[in-house]
mmCIF file of C-alpha atoms in Angstrom:
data_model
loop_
_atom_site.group_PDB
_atom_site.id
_atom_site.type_symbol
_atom_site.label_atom_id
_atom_site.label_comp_id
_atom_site.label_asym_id
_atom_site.label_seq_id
_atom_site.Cartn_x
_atom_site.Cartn_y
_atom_site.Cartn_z
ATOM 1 C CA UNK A 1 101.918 64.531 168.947
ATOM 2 C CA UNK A 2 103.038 67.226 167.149
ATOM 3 C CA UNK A 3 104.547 67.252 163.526
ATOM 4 C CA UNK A 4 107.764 68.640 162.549
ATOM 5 C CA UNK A 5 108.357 70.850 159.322
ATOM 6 C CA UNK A 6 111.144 70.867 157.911
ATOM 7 C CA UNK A 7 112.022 74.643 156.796
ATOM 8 C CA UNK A 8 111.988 73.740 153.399
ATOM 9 C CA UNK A 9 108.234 73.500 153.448
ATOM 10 C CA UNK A 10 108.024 76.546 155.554
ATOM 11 C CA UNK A 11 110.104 79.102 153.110
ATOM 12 C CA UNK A 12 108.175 77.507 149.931
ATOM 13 C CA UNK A 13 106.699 80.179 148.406
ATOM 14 C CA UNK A 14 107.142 80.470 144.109
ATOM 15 C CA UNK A 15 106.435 77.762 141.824
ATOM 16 C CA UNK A 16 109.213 75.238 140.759
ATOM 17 C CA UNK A 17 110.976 75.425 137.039
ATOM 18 C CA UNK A 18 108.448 72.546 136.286
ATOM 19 C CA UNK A 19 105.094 74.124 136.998
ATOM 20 C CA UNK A 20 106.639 77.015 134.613
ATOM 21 C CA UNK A 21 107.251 75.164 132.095
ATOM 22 C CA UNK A 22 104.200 73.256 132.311
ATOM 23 C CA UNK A 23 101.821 76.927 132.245
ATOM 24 C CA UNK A 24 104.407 78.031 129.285
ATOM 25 C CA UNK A 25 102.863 75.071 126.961
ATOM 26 C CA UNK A 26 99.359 75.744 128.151
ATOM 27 C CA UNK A 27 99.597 79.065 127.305
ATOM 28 C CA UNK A 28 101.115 78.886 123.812
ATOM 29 C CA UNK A 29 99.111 75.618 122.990
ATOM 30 C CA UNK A 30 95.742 77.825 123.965
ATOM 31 C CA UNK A 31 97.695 80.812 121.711
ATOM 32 C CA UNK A 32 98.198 78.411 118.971
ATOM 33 C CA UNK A 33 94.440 77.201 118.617
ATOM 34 C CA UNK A 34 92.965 80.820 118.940
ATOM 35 C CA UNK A 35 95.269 81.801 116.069
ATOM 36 C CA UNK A 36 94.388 78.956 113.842
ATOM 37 C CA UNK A 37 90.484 80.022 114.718
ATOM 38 C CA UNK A 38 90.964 83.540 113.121
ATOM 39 C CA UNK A 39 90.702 83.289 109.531
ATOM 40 C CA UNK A 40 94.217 84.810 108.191
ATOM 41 C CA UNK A 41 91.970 85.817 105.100
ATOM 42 C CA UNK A 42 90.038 88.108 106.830
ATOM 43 C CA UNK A 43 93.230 89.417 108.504
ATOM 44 C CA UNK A 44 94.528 90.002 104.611
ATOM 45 C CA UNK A 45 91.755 91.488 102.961
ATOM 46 C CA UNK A 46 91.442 93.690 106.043
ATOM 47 C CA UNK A 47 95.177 95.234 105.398
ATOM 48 C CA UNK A 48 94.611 94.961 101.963
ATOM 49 C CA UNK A 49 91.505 97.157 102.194
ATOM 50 C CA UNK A 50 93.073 99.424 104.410
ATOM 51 C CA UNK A 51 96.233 100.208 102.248
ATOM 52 C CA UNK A 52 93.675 100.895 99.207
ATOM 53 C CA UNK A 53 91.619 103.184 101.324
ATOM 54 C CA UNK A 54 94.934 105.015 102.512
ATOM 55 C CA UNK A 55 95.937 105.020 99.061
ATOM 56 C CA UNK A 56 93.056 106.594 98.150
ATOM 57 C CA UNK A 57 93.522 109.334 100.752
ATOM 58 C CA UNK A 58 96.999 109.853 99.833
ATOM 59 C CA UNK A 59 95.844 110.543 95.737
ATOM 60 C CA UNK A 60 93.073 112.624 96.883
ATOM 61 C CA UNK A 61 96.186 115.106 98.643
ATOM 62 C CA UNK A 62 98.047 114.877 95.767
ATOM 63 C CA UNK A 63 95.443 116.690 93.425
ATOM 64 C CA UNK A 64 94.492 118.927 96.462
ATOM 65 C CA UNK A 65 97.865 120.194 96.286
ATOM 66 C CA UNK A 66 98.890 120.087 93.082
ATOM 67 C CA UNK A 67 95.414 121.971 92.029
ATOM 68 C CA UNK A 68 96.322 124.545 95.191
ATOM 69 C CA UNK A 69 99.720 125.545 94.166
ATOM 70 C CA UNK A 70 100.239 125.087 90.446
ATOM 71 C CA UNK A 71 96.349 126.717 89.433
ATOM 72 C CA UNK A 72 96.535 124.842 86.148
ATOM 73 C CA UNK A 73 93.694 126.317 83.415
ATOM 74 C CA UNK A 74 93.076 122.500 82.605
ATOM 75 C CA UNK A 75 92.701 119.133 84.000
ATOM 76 C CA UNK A 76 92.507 117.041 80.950
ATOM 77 C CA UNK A 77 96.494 115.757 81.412
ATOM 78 C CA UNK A 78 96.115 114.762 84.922
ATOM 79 C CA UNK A 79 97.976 111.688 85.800
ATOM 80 C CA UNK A 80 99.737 109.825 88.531
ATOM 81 C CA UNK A 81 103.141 110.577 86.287
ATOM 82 C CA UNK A 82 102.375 114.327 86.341
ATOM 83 C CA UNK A 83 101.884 113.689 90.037
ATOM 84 C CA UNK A 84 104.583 112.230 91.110
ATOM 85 C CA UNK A 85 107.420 113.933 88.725
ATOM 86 C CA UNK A 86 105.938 117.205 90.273
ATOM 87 C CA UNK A 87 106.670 115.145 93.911
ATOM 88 C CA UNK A 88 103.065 115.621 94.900
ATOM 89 C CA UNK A 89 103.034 111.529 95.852
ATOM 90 C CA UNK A 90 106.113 109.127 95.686
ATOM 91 C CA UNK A 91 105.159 105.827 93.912
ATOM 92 C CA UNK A 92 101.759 104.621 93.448
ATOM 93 C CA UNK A 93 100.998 101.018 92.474
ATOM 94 C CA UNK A 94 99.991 100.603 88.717
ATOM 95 C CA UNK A 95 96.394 99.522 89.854
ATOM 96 C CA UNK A 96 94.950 102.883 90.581
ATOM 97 C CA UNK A 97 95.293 105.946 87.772
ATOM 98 C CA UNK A 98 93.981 109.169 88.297
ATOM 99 C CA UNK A 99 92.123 111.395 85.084
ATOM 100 C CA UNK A 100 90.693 114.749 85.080
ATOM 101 C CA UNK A 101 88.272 117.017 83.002
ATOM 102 C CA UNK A 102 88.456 120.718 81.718
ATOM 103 C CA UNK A 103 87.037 123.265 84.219
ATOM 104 C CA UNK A 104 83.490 124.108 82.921
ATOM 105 C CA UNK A 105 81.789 126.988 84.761
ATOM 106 C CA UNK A 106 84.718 127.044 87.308
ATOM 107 C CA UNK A 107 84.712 123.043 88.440
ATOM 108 C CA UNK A 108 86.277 120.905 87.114
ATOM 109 C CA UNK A 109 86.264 116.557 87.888
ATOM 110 C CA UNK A 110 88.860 114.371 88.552
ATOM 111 C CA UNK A 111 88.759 110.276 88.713
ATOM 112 C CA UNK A 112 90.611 108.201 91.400
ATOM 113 C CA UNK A 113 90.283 104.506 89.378
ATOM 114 C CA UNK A 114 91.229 101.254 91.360
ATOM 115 C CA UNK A 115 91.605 98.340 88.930
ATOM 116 C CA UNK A 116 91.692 95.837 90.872
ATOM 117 C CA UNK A 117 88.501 93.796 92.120
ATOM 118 C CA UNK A 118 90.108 92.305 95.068
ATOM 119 C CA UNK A 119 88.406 94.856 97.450
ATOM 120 C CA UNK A 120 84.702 94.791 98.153
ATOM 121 C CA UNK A 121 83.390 98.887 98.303
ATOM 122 C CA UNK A 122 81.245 98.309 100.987
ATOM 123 C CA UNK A 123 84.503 97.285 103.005
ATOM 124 C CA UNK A 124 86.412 100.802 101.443
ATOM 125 C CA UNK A 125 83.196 102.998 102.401
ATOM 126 C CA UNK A 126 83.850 101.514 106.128
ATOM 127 C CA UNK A 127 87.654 103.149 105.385
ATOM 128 C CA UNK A 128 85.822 106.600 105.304
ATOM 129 C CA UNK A 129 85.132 106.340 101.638
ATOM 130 C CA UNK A 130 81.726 107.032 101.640
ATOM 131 C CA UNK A 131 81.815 108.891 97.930
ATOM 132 C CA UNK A 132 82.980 105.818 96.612
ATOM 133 C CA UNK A 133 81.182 104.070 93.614
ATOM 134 C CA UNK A 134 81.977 101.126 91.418
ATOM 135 C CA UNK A 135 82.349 102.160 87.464
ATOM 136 C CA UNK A 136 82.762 98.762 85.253
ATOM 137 C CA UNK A 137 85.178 96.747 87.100
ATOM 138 C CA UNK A 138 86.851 99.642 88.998
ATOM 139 C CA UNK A 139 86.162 101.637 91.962
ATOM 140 C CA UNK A 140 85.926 105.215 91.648
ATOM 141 C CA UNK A 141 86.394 108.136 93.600
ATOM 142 C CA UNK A 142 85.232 111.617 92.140
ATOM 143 C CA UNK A 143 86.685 114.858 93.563
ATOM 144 C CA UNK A 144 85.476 118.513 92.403
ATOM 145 C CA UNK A 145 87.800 120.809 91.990
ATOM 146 C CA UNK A 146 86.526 124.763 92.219
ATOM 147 C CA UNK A 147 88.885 126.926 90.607
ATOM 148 C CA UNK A 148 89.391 130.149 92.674
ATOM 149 C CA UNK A 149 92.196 131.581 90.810
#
């Protein structure tokens, strides 16, 4: 004998509101535990190294420019302050200062400090900081700066 469908078993072809709901909560349950796997330290220091490095960057610009287009004869009274009153970089967190040194022989050095120790250097040198070193309990870029003028 054969068996009669009915056509509601013939036209059945998406999943019910149920079986949504149902692979909704598996989903965001599964979501849930890989988040709370991922250490939300490493996801901090991470950005926090990454907004030192580009921070970094940024102050290295600054002097670029500022040596490029004002041709000072000295140096010595480099600072984030004469930086950013002369608009070379907007405002720089109180944790990094910047120094420089005379021009002797036509170069001339300037310091990038970090103060803060919450960022290992090997972690900045991944960054693209490679010239970094650590001086006391700061981290220290050097830049030389030929004078061509």
């Amino acid at each position: 004998m054969l068996k009669k469908s009915s056509i509601f078993e013939k036209c059945r072809f998406g999943f019910t509101i149920i079986e949504l709901f149902i692979a909704i909560i598996i989903i965001s349950l599964l979501v849930t535990v890989a988040l709370t796997l991922i250490p939300s330290t490493k996801i901090y220091e991470n950005t926090r190294t990454s907004k030192i490095a580009q921070q970094f960057k940024n102050l290295e610009k600054a002097v670029q420019n500022y040596v490029n287009l004002e041709k000072p004869n000295s140096l010595s009274s480099l600072s984030i302050q004469l930086l950013e009153q002369k608009e070379y970089i907007s405002k720089v967190p109180n944790t990094f200062f910047v120094s420089g040194i005379n021009f002797v022989n036509g170069t001339a050095f300037v310091f990038i400090d970090y103060t803060g120790n919450d960022v290992p250097i090997e972690k900045l040198r991944e960054y693209g900081l490679s010239e970094a070193t650590v001086v006391g309990n700061n981290i220290r870029v050097e830049l030389r700066i030929y004078k061509s003028w």
